[in-house]
CSV table of C-alpha atoms in Angstrom, one decimal:
chain,number,residue,atom,x,y,z
A,1,MET,CA,0.0,0.0,0.0
A,2,LEU,CA,1.0,3.6,-0.7
A,3,LYS,CA,-0.2,6.7,1.0
A,4,GLY,CA,-2.6,8.7,-1.2
A,5,ILE,CA,-3.0,5.9,-3.7
A,6,ARG,CA,-6.4,4.2,-4.0
A,7,PRO,CA,-6.1,0.4,-3.2
A,8,GLU,CA,-7.9,-0.4,-6.5
A,9,LEU,CA,-4.9,0.8,-8.4
A,10,ASN,CA,-2.3,-2.0,-8.4
A,11,GLY,CA,1.3,-1.6,-9.6
A,12,ASP,CA,0.6,-2.7,-13.1
A,13,ILE,CA,-2.2,-0.2,-13.5
A,14,LEU,CA,-0.2,2.6,-12.0
A,15,GLN,CA,2.7,1.9,-14.3
A,16,ALA,CA,0.4,1.8,-17.4
A,17,LEU,CA,-1.3,5.0,-16.5
A,18,SER,CA,2.0,6.7,-15.9
A,19,ASN,CA,3.5,5.4,-19.1
A,20,MET,CA,0.6,6.7,-21.2
A,21,GLY,CA,1.1,9.9,-23.1
A,22,HIS,CA,-1.1,12.9,-24.0
A,23,GLY,CA,-3.9,11.7,-26.3
A,24,ASP,CA,-3.5,8.0,-25.5
A,25,TYR,CA,-6.7,6.1,-25.0
A,26,LEU,CA,-7.6,4.0,-21.9
A,27,VAL,CA,-10.4,1.5,-22.1
A,28,VAL,CA,-12.4,0.7,-18.9
A,29,SER,CA,-14.6,-2.3,-19.6
A,30,ASP,CA,-17.5,-4.3,-18.1
A,31,THR,CA,-17.5,-8.1,-17.6
A,32,ASN,CA,-19.2,-8.7,-20.9
A,33,PHE,CA,-16.7,-6.9,-23.1
A,34,PRO,CA,-14.1,-9.0,-24.9
A,35,SER,CA,-11.4,-7.5,-22.8
A,36,ASP,CA,-8.7,-10.1,-23.1
A,37,SER,CA,-8.9,-10.4,-26.9
A,38,VAL,CA,-9.1,-6.6,-27.4
A,39,ALA,CA,-6.3,-6.0,-24.9
A,40,ARG,CA,-4.0,-8.2,-27.0
A,41,HIS,CA,-4.3,-5.6,-29.8
A,42,SER,CA,-3.6,-2.7,-27.5
A,43,LEU,CA,-0.2,-1.0,-27.2
A,44,LEU,CA,0.4,-2.7,-23.9
A,45,GLY,CA,-0.6,-6.0,-25.4
A,46,ARG,CA,-2.1,-7.6,-22.2
A,47,LEU,CA,-5.2,-7.2,-20.0
A,48,LEU,CA,-5.2,-5.2,-16.7
A,49,THR,CA,-7.9,-5.8,-14.1
A,50,ILE,CA,-9.6,-4.0,-11.3
A,51,GLU,CA,-11.7,-7.0,-10.1
A,52,ASN,CA,-14.9,-7.0,-8.0
A,53,VAL,CA,-15.2,-3.2,-8.5
A,54,SER,CA,-18.0,-1.4,-10.5
A,55,ALA,CA,-17.1,0.7,-13.5
A,56,PRO,CA,-17.9,4.0,-11.6
A,57,LYS,CA,-15.7,3.0,-8.6
A,58,ALA,CA,-12.9,1.9,-10.9
A,59,ILE,CA,-13.1,5.2,-12.9
A,60,GLU,CA,-13.2,7.2,-9.7
A,61,ALA,CA,-9.9,5.5,-8.6
A,62,ILE,CA,-8.3,6.0,-12.0
A,63,LEU,CA,-9.3,9.7,-12.1
A,64,SER,CA,-7.6,10.2,-8.7
A,65,VAL,CA,-4.3,10.1,-10.6
A,66,PHE,CA,-5.2,10.3,-14.3
A,67,PRO,CA,-5.6,13.7,-16.0
A,68,LEU,CA,-8.4,13.9,-18.6
A,69,ASP,CA,-7.9,15.8,-21.9
A,70,THR,CA,-10.9,18.0,-21.3
A,71,PRO,CA,-9.8,21.6,-22.2
A,72,LEU,CA,-10.1,21.0,-25.9
A,73,GLN,CA,-12.6,18.2,-26.3
A,74,PRO,CA,-14.8,15.7,-24.5
A,75,SER,CA,-12.4,13.1,-23.2
A,76,VAL,CA,-14.6,10.3,-22.0
A,77,GLY,CA,-16.5,8.2,-24.5
A,78,ARG,CA,-19.3,5.8,-23.6
A,79,MET,CA,-20.5,2.8,-25.6
A,80,GLU,CA,-23.9,3.5,-27.2
A,81,VAL,CA,-26.9,1.3,-26.5
A,82,ILE,CA,-27.6,-0.7,-29.7
A,83,GLY,CA,-30.5,0.8,-31.6
A,84,LYS,CA,-31.0,3.5,-28.9
A,85,PRO,CA,-28.0,5.9,-29.2
A,86,ASP,CA,-29.6,8.6,-27.0
A,87,GLU,CA,-30.4,6.2,-24.1
A,88,ILE,CA,-28.1,6.6,-21.1
A,89,PRO,CA,-28.1,3.5,-18.8
A,90,ASP,CA,-27.7,4.0,-15.0
A,91,VAL,CA,-24.0,2.9,-15.1
A,92,GLN,CA,-23.3,5.6,-17.6
A,93,LYS,CA,-25.1,8.2,-15.5
A,94,GLU,CA,-23.1,7.2,-12.5
A,95,VAL,CA,-19.8,7.4,-14.5
A,96,GLN,CA,-20.9,10.9,-15.8
A,97,ALA,CA,-21.3,12.0,-12.1
A,98,VAL,CA,-17.8,10.7,-11.3
A,99,VAL,CA,-16.3,12.5,-14.3
A,100,ASP,CA,-18.0,15.7,-13.4
A,101,ARG,CA,-16.8,15.5,-9.8
A,102,ALA,CA,-13.2,14.8,-10.9
A,103,GLU,CA,-13.2,17.7,-13.3
A,104,GLY,CA,-15.1,20.1,-10.9
A,105,LYS,CA,-17.5,21.0,-13.7
A,106,SER,CA,-19.8,19.4,-16.3
A,107,ALA,CA,-17.7,17.3,-18.7
A,108,PRO,CA,-20.2,15.5,-20.9
A,109,MET,CA,-19.3,12.1,-22.3
A,110,TYR,CA,-19.6,11.5,-26.0
A,111,PRO,CA,-21.3,8.4,-27.5
A,112,ILE,CA,-19.5,5.8,-29.5
A,113,GLU,CA,-21.3,3.2,-31.6
A,114,ARG,CA,-20.6,-0.3,-30.5
A,115,MET,CA,-18.5,-1.6,-33.4
A,116,ALA,CA,-16.6,1.8,-33.6
A,117,PHE,CA,-15.9,1.4,-29.8
A,118,TYR,CA,-14.3,-2.0,-30.5
A,119,ASP,CA,-12.1,-0.5,-33.3
A,120,ILE,CA,-11.0,2.4,-31.1
A,121,ALA,CA,-10.4,0.0,-28.2
A,122,ARG,CA,-8.0,-2.1,-30.2
A,123,LYS,CA,-5.9,1.0,-30.8
A,124,ALA,CA,-5.9,2.0,-27.1
A,125,TYR,CA,-2.8,2.1,-24.9
A,126,CYS,CA,-4.4,-0.5,-22.6
A,127,VAL,CA,-7.6,-2.1,-21.4
A,128,ILE,CA,-8.7,-2.4,-17.8
A,129,SER,CA,-11.5,-4.9,-17.1
A,130,THR,CA,-13.6,-4.2,-14.0
A,131,GLY,CA,-16.2,-6.2,-12.1
A,132,GLU,CA,-19.0,-4.2,-13.6
A,133,MET,CA,-21.9,-6.6,-14.5
A,134,ARG,CA,-24.3,-4.1,-15.9
A,135,PHE,CA,-24.6,-3.8,-19.7
A,136,TYR,CA,-22.9,-0.8,-21.4
A,137,GLY,CA,-20.4,-0.3,-18.6
A,138,CYS,CA,-17.6,0.4,-21.2
A,139,PHE,CA,-15.8,3.7,-21.5
A,140,ILE,CA,-12.8,5.2,-23.3
A,141,LEU,CA,-10.8,7.9,-21.5
A,142,THR,CA,-8.3,10.2,-23.3
A,143,LYS,CA,-5.2,11.1,-21.3
A,144,GLY,CA,-4.5,14.8,-20.8
A,145,VAL,CA,-1.5,16.7,-19.4
A,146,ILE,CA,-0.4,18.1,-16.1
A,147,PRO,CA,1.1,21.5,-16.3
A,148,ALA,CA,4.5,21.9,-14.7
A,149,GLU,CA,3.2,24.3,-12.0
A,150,ASP,CA,0.7,21.6,-10.9
A,151,VAL,CA,3.3,18.9,-10.4
A,152,ALA,CA,3.9,18.2,-6.6
A,153,ARG,CA,7.5,18.8,-5.7
């Protein structure tokens, strides 16, 4: 354990998040997503896990250390419900609240059609599978930057 680091964030996840660069994609997936096979196509090439934790809790832990690329664009994508692109399931509403709290303002997520989501996910830096069992608990986060004046010394 480390001070100030959420226990959900194991060493492999912390290293991956740290190694990611500005604009890299991070996939956070539910238990139904083909996480292992998609992760094999990612830059990291293997699956990372935050087991037995919901997607909102996992994203809350990730955002405790991970800067989003929000100044220029929406930086969190959500998988669209098939045939109902405007429907927002509860899991996505919960993640939206987590993102807004982390950013300290409204930071709307953008929808990604299911097959397009898979295509983007295969090009991501890495995939983190969660214990989320609800459908459509899949998200893509874009890494932002931390200005030099905000880095703790």
